[in-house]
PDB file of C-alpha atoms and ligand atoms in Angstrom:
ATOM      1  CA  UNK N   3       6.100  21.493  11.823  1.00  0.00           C
ATOM      2  CA  UNK N   4       3.110  22.564   9.806  1.00  0.00           C
ATOM      3  CA  UNK N   5       3.424  24.084   6.352  1.00  0.00           C
ATOM      4  CA  UNK N   6       0.968  25.767   4.015  1.00  0.00           C
ATOM      5  CA  UNK N   7       1.553  25.584   0.256  1.00  0.00           C
ATOM      6  CA  UNK N   8      -0.278  28.212  -1.824  1.00  0.00           C
ATOM      7  CA  UNK N   9       0.275  27.152  -5.434  1.00  0.00           C
ATOM      8  CA  UNK N  10      -2.207  27.005  -8.302  1.00  0.00           C
ATOM      9  CA  UNK N  11      -0.233  24.492 -10.393  1.00  0.00           C
ATOM     10  CA  UNK N  12      -1.975  21.514  -8.884  1.00  0.00           C
ATOM     11  CA  UNK N  13       0.471  18.827  -9.956  1.00  0.00           C
ATOM     12  CA  UNK N  14       3.416  20.778  -8.594  1.00  0.00           C
ATOM     13  CA  UNK N  15       1.531  21.561  -5.369  1.00  0.00           C
ATOM     14  CA  UNK N  16       0.582  17.926  -4.800  1.00  0.00           C
ATOM     15  CA  UNK N  17       4.057  16.611  -5.537  1.00  0.00           C
ATOM     16  CA  UNK N  18       5.616  19.140  -3.147  1.00  0.00           C
ATOM     17  CA  UNK N  19       3.036  18.261  -0.502  1.00  0.00           C
ATOM     18  CA  UNK N  20       3.699  14.549  -0.911  1.00  0.00           C
ATOM     19  CA  UNK N  21       7.452  14.996  -0.667  1.00  0.00           C
ATOM     20  CA  UNK N  22       7.292  17.304   2.347  1.00  0.00           C
ATOM     21  CA  UNK N  23       4.830  15.002   4.129  1.00  0.00           C
ATOM     22  CA  UNK N  24       7.304  12.143   3.649  1.00  0.00           C
ATOM     23  CA  UNK N  25       9.914  14.372   5.360  1.00  0.00           C
ATOM     24  CA  UNK N  26       7.642  14.519   8.405  1.00  0.00           C
ATOM     25  CA  UNK N  27       5.949  17.883   7.842  1.00  0.00           C
ATOM     26  CA  UNK N  28       2.193  18.344   8.156  1.00  0.00           C
ATOM     27  CA  UNK N  29       1.276  19.976   4.860  1.00  0.00           C
ATOM     28  CA  UNK N  30      -1.875  21.789   3.746  1.00  0.00           C
ATOM     29  CA  UNK N  31      -2.384  22.895   0.152  1.00  0.00           C
ATOM     30  CA  UNK N  32      -4.611  25.589  -1.351  1.00  0.00           C
ATOM     31  CA  UNK N  33      -4.667  26.742  -4.974  1.00  0.00           C
ATOM     32  CA  UNK N  34      -5.979  30.315  -4.668  1.00  0.00           C
ATOM     33  CA  UNK N  35      -4.372  33.437  -3.210  1.00  0.00           C
ATOM     34  CA  UNK N  36      -7.379  34.640  -1.263  1.00  0.00           C
ATOM     35  CA  UNK N  37      -7.966  31.224   0.244  1.00  0.00           C
ATOM     36  CA  UNK N  38      -4.252  31.070   1.033  1.00  0.00           C
ATOM     37  CA  UNK N  39      -4.470  34.355   2.900  1.00  0.00           C
ATOM     38  CA  UNK N  40      -7.460  33.198   4.952  1.00  0.00           C
ATOM     39  CA  UNK N  41      -5.897  29.848   5.715  1.00  0.00           C
ATOM     40  CA  UNK N  42      -2.507  31.323   6.652  1.00  0.00           C
ATOM     41  CA  UNK N  43      -4.145  33.931   8.884  1.00  0.00           C
ATOM     42  CA  UNK N  44      -6.236  31.344  10.734  1.00  0.00           C
ATOM     43  CA  UNK N  45      -3.960  28.345  10.993  1.00  0.00           C
ATOM     44  CA  UNK N  46      -0.940  27.813  13.162  1.00  0.00           C
ATOM     45  CA  UNK N  47       1.561  27.518  10.325  1.00  0.00           C
ATOM     46  CA  UNK N  48       5.277  27.365  10.916  1.00  0.00           C
ATOM     47  CA  UNK N  49       6.025  28.383   7.327  1.00  0.00           C
ATOM     48  CA  UNK N  50       4.185  29.328   4.107  1.00  0.00           C
ATOM     49  CA  UNK N  51       5.356  28.428   0.592  1.00  0.00           C
ATOM     50  CA  UNK N  52       3.726  31.076  -1.587  1.00  0.00           C
ATOM     51  CA  UNK N  53       3.522  31.209  -5.382  1.00  0.00           C
ATOM     52  CA  UNK N  54       3.369  34.709  -6.887  1.00  0.00           C
ATOM     53  CA  UNK N  55       1.038  34.379  -9.873  1.00  0.00           C
ATOM     54  CA  UNK N  56      -2.149  33.086  -8.265  1.00  0.00           C
ATOM     55  CA  UNK N  57      -5.874  33.385  -8.944  1.00  0.00           C
ATOM     56  CA  UNK N  58      -7.835  35.378  -6.367  1.00  0.00           C
ATOM     57  CA  UNK N  59      -4.946  37.445  -5.040  1.00  0.00           C
ATOM     58  CA  UNK N  60      -1.291  37.466  -6.064  1.00  0.00           C
ATOM     59  CA  UNK N  61       1.482  36.298  -3.785  1.00  0.00           C
ATOM     60  CA  UNK N  62       2.904  39.776  -3.164  1.00  0.00           C
ATOM     61  CA  UNK N  63      -0.440  40.977  -1.863  1.00  0.00           C
ATOM     62  CA  UNK N  64      -0.989  37.829   0.228  1.00  0.00           C
ATOM     63  CA  UNK N  65       2.435  38.296   1.794  1.00  0.00           C
ATOM     64  CA  UNK N  66       1.919  42.009   2.460  1.00  0.00           C
ATOM     65  CA  UNK N  67      -1.516  41.362   3.981  1.00  0.00           C
ATOM     66  CA  UNK N  68      -0.145  38.681   6.314  1.00  0.00           C
ATOM     67  CA  UNK N  69       2.654  40.961   7.524  1.00  0.00           C
ATOM     68  CA  UNK N  70       0.256  43.903   7.932  1.00  0.00           C
ATOM     69  CA  UNK N  71      -1.913  41.684  10.146  1.00  0.00           C
ATOM     70  CA  UNK N  72       1.108  40.843  12.309  1.00  0.00           C
ATOM     71  CA  UNK N  73       1.774  37.279  11.132  1.00  0.00           C
ATOM     72  CA  UNK N  74       5.473  36.556  11.383  1.00  0.00           C
ATOM     73  CA  UNK N  75       5.848  33.022  10.054  1.00  0.00           C
ATOM     74  CA  UNK N  76       8.614  32.588   7.445  1.00  0.00           C
ATOM     75  CA  UNK N  77       7.363  32.983   3.869  1.00  0.00           C
ATOM     76  CA  UNK N  78       9.199  31.359   0.959  1.00  0.00           C
ATOM     77  CA  UNK N  79       8.084  32.719  -2.405  1.00  0.00           C
ATOM     78  CA  UNK N  80       8.032  30.751  -5.659  1.00  0.00           C
ATOM     79  CA  UNK N  81       8.232  32.290  -9.090  1.00  0.00           C
ATOM     80  CA  UNK N  82       7.616  30.769 -12.505  1.00  0.00           C
ATOM     81  CA  UNK N  83      10.517  32.333 -14.378  1.00  0.00           C
ATOM     82  CA  UNK N  84      13.253  34.884 -14.119  1.00  0.00           C
ATOM     83  CA  UNK N  85      11.881  38.363 -14.528  1.00  0.00           C
ATOM     84  CA  UNK N  86       8.393  37.627 -13.239  1.00  0.00           C
ATOM     85  CA  UNK N  87       9.651  38.070  -9.756  1.00  0.00           C
ATOM     86  CA  UNK N  88      11.227  41.226  -8.521  1.00  0.00           C
ATOM     87  CA  UNK N  89      13.321  40.121  -5.586  1.00  0.00           C
ATOM     88  CA  UNK N  90      13.383  43.580  -4.060  1.00  0.00           C
ATOM     89  CA  UNK N  91       9.628  43.865  -4.286  1.00  0.00           C
ATOM     90  CA  UNK N  92       9.158  40.415  -2.774  1.00  0.00           C
ATOM     91  CA  UNK N  93      11.466  41.126   0.133  1.00  0.00           C
ATOM     92  CA  UNK N  94       9.786  44.513   0.579  1.00  0.00           C
ATOM     93  CA  UNK N  95       6.440  42.846   1.102  1.00  0.00           C
ATOM     94  CA  UNK N  96       7.985  40.737   3.860  1.00  0.00           C
ATOM     95  CA  UNK N  97       9.021  37.479   2.188  1.00  0.00           C
ATOM     96  CA  UNK N  98      12.002  35.750   3.813  1.00  0.00           C
ATOM     97  CA  UNK N  99      13.354  33.923   0.780  1.00  0.00           C
ATOM     98  CA  UNK N 100      12.458  33.057  -2.801  1.00  0.00           C
ATOM     99  CA  UNK N 101      13.049  30.284  -5.317  1.00  0.00           C
ATOM    100  CA  UNK N 102      12.802  30.465  -9.101  1.00  0.00           C
ATOM    101  CA  UNK N 103      11.039  27.595 -10.885  1.00  0.00           C
ATOM    102  CA  UNK N 104      12.076  25.081 -11.915  1.00  0.00           C
ATOM    103  CA  UNK N 105      13.861  24.467  -8.650  1.00  0.00           C
ATOM    104  CA  UNK N 106      15.437  21.404  -7.168  1.00  0.00           C
ATOM    105  CA  UNK N 107      13.284  19.724  -4.567  1.00  0.00           C
ATOM    106  CA  UNK N 108      16.396  19.165  -2.437  1.00  0.00           C
ATOM    107  CA  UNK N 109      17.107  22.909  -2.503  1.00  0.00           C
ATOM    108  CA  UNK N 110      13.509  23.677  -1.526  1.00  0.00           C
ATOM    109  CA  UNK N 111      13.687  21.371   1.498  1.00  0.00           C
ATOM    110  CA  UNK N 112      17.054  22.830   2.528  1.00  0.00           C
ATOM    111  CA  UNK N 113      15.672  26.391   2.291  1.00  0.00           C
ATOM    112  CA  UNK N 114      12.579  25.447   4.295  1.00  0.00           C
ATOM    113  CA  UNK N 115      14.671  23.849   7.025  1.00  0.00           C
ATOM    114  CA  UNK N 116      17.010  26.860   7.103  1.00  0.00           C
ATOM    115  CA  UNK N 117      14.079  29.274   7.479  1.00  0.00           C
ATOM    116  CA  UNK N 118      12.549  27.177  10.247  1.00  0.00           C
ATOM    117  CA  UNK N 119      15.876  27.088  12.106  1.00  0.00           C
ATOM    118  CA  UNK N 120      16.362  30.829  11.707  1.00  0.00           C
ATOM    119  CA  UNK N 121      12.860  31.435  13.037  1.00  0.00           C
ATOM    120  CA  UNK N 122      13.785  29.305  16.072  1.00  0.00           C
ATOM    121  CA  UNK N 123      16.350  31.992  16.891  1.00  0.00           C
ATOM    122  CA  UNK N 124      19.620  31.411  18.691  1.00  0.00           C
ATOM    123  CA  UNK N 125      22.483  29.869  16.793  1.00  0.00           C
ATOM    124  CA  UNK N 126      20.301  28.493  14.045  1.00  0.00           C
ATOM    125  CA  UNK N 127      21.793  25.124  14.883  1.00  0.00           C
ATOM    126  CA  UNK N 128      19.627  22.185  13.857  1.00  0.00           C
ATOM    127  CA  UNK N 129      20.692  20.307  16.999  1.00  0.00           C
ATOM    128  CA  UNK N 130      18.584  20.780  20.115  1.00  0.00           C
ATOM    129  CA  UNK N 131      19.487  19.153  23.411  1.00  0.00           C
ATOM    130  CA  UNK N 132      17.312  18.613  26.463  1.00  0.00           C
ATOM    131  CA  UNK N 133      19.254  16.870  29.213  1.00  0.00           C
ATOM    132  CA  UNK N 134      20.777  13.776  27.607  1.00  0.00           C
ATOM    133  CA  UNK N 135      18.329  13.866  24.694  1.00  0.00           C
ATOM    134  CA  UNK N 136      19.843  15.230  21.480  1.00  0.00           C
ATOM    135  CA  UNK N 137      17.648  15.913  18.476  1.00  0.00           C
ATOM    136  CA  UNK N 138      19.139  16.845  15.117  1.00  0.00           C
ATOM    137  CA  UNK N 139      16.239  18.293  13.139  1.00  0.00           C
ATOM    138  CA  UNK N 140      18.289  18.514   9.913  1.00  0.00           C
ATOM    139  CA  UNK N 141      19.686  14.978   9.913  1.00  0.00           C
ATOM    140  CA  UNK N 142      16.458  13.771  11.586  1.00  0.00           C
ATOM    141  CA  UNK N 143      18.306  11.724  14.179  1.00  0.00           C
ATOM    142  CA  UNK N 144      17.663  11.379  17.879  1.00  0.00           C
ATOM    143  CA  UNK N 145      20.128  10.225  20.515  1.00  0.00           C
ATOM    144  CA  UNK N 146      19.528   9.512  24.159  1.00  0.00           C
ATOM    145  CA  UNK N 147      22.973   9.593  25.732  1.00  0.00           C
ATOM    146  CA  UNK N 148      25.080   7.607  23.280  1.00  0.00           C
ATOM    147  CA  UNK N 149      22.210   5.446  22.024  1.00  0.00           C
ATOM    148  CA  UNK N 150      20.473   6.335  18.800  1.00  0.00           C
ATOM    149  CA  UNK N 151      16.680   6.136  19.020  1.00  0.00           C
ATOM    150  CA  UNK N 152      14.862   5.199  15.820  1.00  0.00           C
ATOM    151  CA  UNK N 153      11.604   7.081  15.382  1.00  0.00           C
ATOM    152  CA  UNK N 154       8.925   7.071  12.690  1.00  0.00           C
ATOM    153  CA  UNK N 155       8.345  10.417  10.920  1.00  0.00           C
ATOM    154  CA  UNK N 156       5.216  11.136  12.991  1.00  0.00           C
ATOM    155  CA  UNK N 157       6.924  10.162  16.272  1.00  0.00           C
ATOM    156  CA  UNK N 158       9.779  12.472  15.326  1.00  0.00           C
ATOM    157  CA  UNK N 159       7.369  15.323  14.549  1.00  0.00           C
ATOM    158  CA  UNK N 160       5.527  14.924  17.873  1.00  0.00           C
ATOM    159  CA  UNK N 161       8.800  14.802  19.817  1.00  0.00           C
ATOM    160  CA  UNK N 162      10.025  17.879  17.926  1.00  0.00           C
ATOM    161  CA  UNK N 163       7.043  19.897  19.187  1.00  0.00           C
ATOM    162  CA  UNK N 164       7.865  18.882  22.775  1.00  0.00           C
ATOM    163  CA  UNK N 165      11.602  19.491  22.388  1.00  0.00           C
ATOM    164  CA  UNK N 166      11.158  22.947  20.855  1.00  0.00           C
ATOM    165  CA  UNK N 167       9.085  23.935  23.888  1.00  0.00           C
ATOM    166  CA  UNK N 168      10.847  21.856  26.519  1.00  0.00           C
ATOM    167  CA  UNK N 169       9.957  22.793  30.063  1.00  0.00           C
ATOM    168  CA  UNK N 170       6.585  24.085  28.883  1.00  0.00           C
ATOM    169  CA  UNK N 171       3.268  22.304  28.715  1.00  0.00           C
ATOM    170  CA  UNK N 172       2.272  21.627  25.127  1.00  0.00           C
ATOM    171  CA  UNK N 173      -1.423  20.922  24.598  1.00  0.00           C
ATOM    172  CA  UNK N 174      -2.739  17.987  22.618  1.00  0.00           C
ATOM    173  CA  UNK N 175      -4.510  20.467  20.314  1.00  0.00           C
ATOM    174  CA  UNK N 176      -1.229  22.276  19.685  1.00  0.00           C
ATOM    175  CA  UNK N 177       0.541  19.046  18.761  1.00  0.00           C
ATOM    176  CA  UNK N 178      -2.353  18.021  16.552  1.00  0.00           C
ATOM    177  CA  UNK N 179      -2.328  21.380  14.794  1.00  0.00           C
ATOM    178  CA  UNK N 180       1.408  21.324  14.041  1.00  0.00           C
ATOM    179  CA  UNK N 181       1.846  17.655  13.179  1.00  0.00           C
ATOM    180  CA  UNK N 182      -1.348  16.699  11.337  1.00  0.00           C
ATOM    181  CA  UNK N 183      -2.764  18.563   8.347  1.00  0.00           C
ATOM    182  CA  UNK N 184      -6.267  20.035   8.132  1.00  0.00           C
ATOM    183  CA  UNK N 185      -7.581  17.063   6.180  1.00  0.00           C
ATOM    184  CA  UNK N 186      -7.123  15.003   9.334  1.00  0.00           C
ATOM    185  CA  UNK N 187     -10.547  14.623  10.887  1.00  0.00           C
ATOM    186  CA  UNK N 188      -9.890  11.543  12.950  1.00  0.00           C
ATOM    187  CA  UNK N 189      -9.699  11.134  16.697  1.00  0.00           C
ATOM    188  CA  UNK N 190      -7.573  13.825  18.428  1.00  0.00           C
ATOM    189  CA  UNK N 191      -6.531  11.072  20.823  1.00  0.00           C
ATOM    190  CA  UNK N 192      -4.167   9.938  18.058  1.00  0.00           C
ATOM    191  CA  UNK N 193      -1.655  12.192  19.859  1.00  0.00           C
ATOM    192  CA  UNK N 194      -1.804   9.867  22.883  1.00  0.00           C
ATOM    193  CA  UNK N 195      -0.879   6.926  20.690  1.00  0.00           C
ATOM    194  CA  UNK N 196       2.299   8.681  19.581  1.00  0.00           C
ATOM    195  CA  UNK N 197       3.156   9.908  23.066  1.00  0.00           C
ATOM    196  CA  UNK N 198       2.848   6.299  24.287  1.00  0.00           C
ATOM    197  CA  UNK N 199       5.163   5.116  21.526  1.00  0.00           C
ATOM    198  CA  UNK N 200       7.688   7.807  22.451  1.00  0.00           C
ATOM    199  CA  UNK N 201       7.536   6.795  26.108  1.00  0.00           C
ATOM    200  CA  UNK N 202       8.277   3.193  25.128  1.00  0.00           C
ATOM    201  CA  UNK N 203      11.355   4.338  23.233  1.00  0.00           C
ATOM    202  CA  UNK N 204      12.611   7.125  25.525  1.00  0.00           C
ATOM    203  CA  UNK N 205      11.462   5.854  28.901  1.00  0.00           C
ATOM    204  CA  UNK N 206       8.163   6.421  30.705  1.00  0.00           C
ATOM    205  CA  UNK N 207       9.529   9.409  32.629  1.00  0.00           C
ATOM    206  CA  UNK N 208      10.488  11.327  29.478  1.00  0.00           C
ATOM    207  CA  UNK N 209       7.068  12.811  28.830  1.00  0.00           C
ATOM    208  CA  UNK N 210       4.867  13.912  31.696  1.00  0.00           C
ATOM    209  CA  UNK N 211       1.099  14.206  31.292  1.00  0.00           C
ATOM    210  CA  UNK N 212      -0.167  17.436  32.819  1.00  0.00           C
ATOM    211  CA  UNK N 213      -3.805  16.648  33.505  1.00  0.00           C
ATOM    212  CA  UNK N 214      -6.223  18.744  31.498  1.00  0.00           C
ATOM    213  CA  UNK N 215      -3.399  20.741  29.917  1.00  0.00           C
ATOM    214  CA  UNK N 216      -1.134  18.568  27.809  1.00  0.00           C
ATOM    215  CA  UNK N 217       2.369  17.138  27.874  1.00  0.00           C
ATOM    216  CA  UNK N 218       5.720  18.312  29.086  1.00  0.00           C
ATOM    217  CA  UNK N 219       9.098  16.928  28.087  1.00  0.00           C
ATOM    218  CA  UNK N 220      11.251  16.238  31.123  1.00  0.00           C
ATOM    219  CA  UNK N 221      15.034  16.589  31.041  1.00  0.00           C
ATOM    220  CA  UNK N 222      16.457  13.067  31.095  1.00  0.00           C
TER     221      UNK N 222
HETATM  222 CA1   CA X  30       1.090  30.291 -10.407  1.00  0.00          CA
END
């Protein structure tokens, strides 16, 4: 899952990014509203964390512009203090949720996960099953039958992309875009390394390579 943080308080932005990266998210950070708008409109983000008082363009306008352009990713707005933020106005511009600073990091992560589950549609359950594979995206645990499979955060994130689109071919570029942040300029074949690791843990038949197209998770 790839997140964009648009927040001009650099220390807060970097600490959020560090914490969310440790949770297995790919996180990009920008400090200016206009740059945030461009980045959010171009990138394949699963969710945007958007401050309201920003240089360049304020968060309300960024949010409204994204919705006007047809972007439907969840947007979680941040506000510095009570009163700065008008909840009705924020929700009017198309934000999905908001948090007032100072907020608890644990609450932020819970809200982000809830928005991502809601976006996934259906029951909003954090547990996804494909055959005998069961992935709990909230507890971050994976079981194959009755056996628990221990994955690193990156392995988990790669598997999550395949599980969320099980039965479909997911391209290497797609996985790269959702799991690694834009600062990653290394070899795109890094995806293969993680797919190999997942095959070792889940069985070689779990992930099929579709030549020239990508990977497909097979029901086990
Ligand atoms: Ca601000």
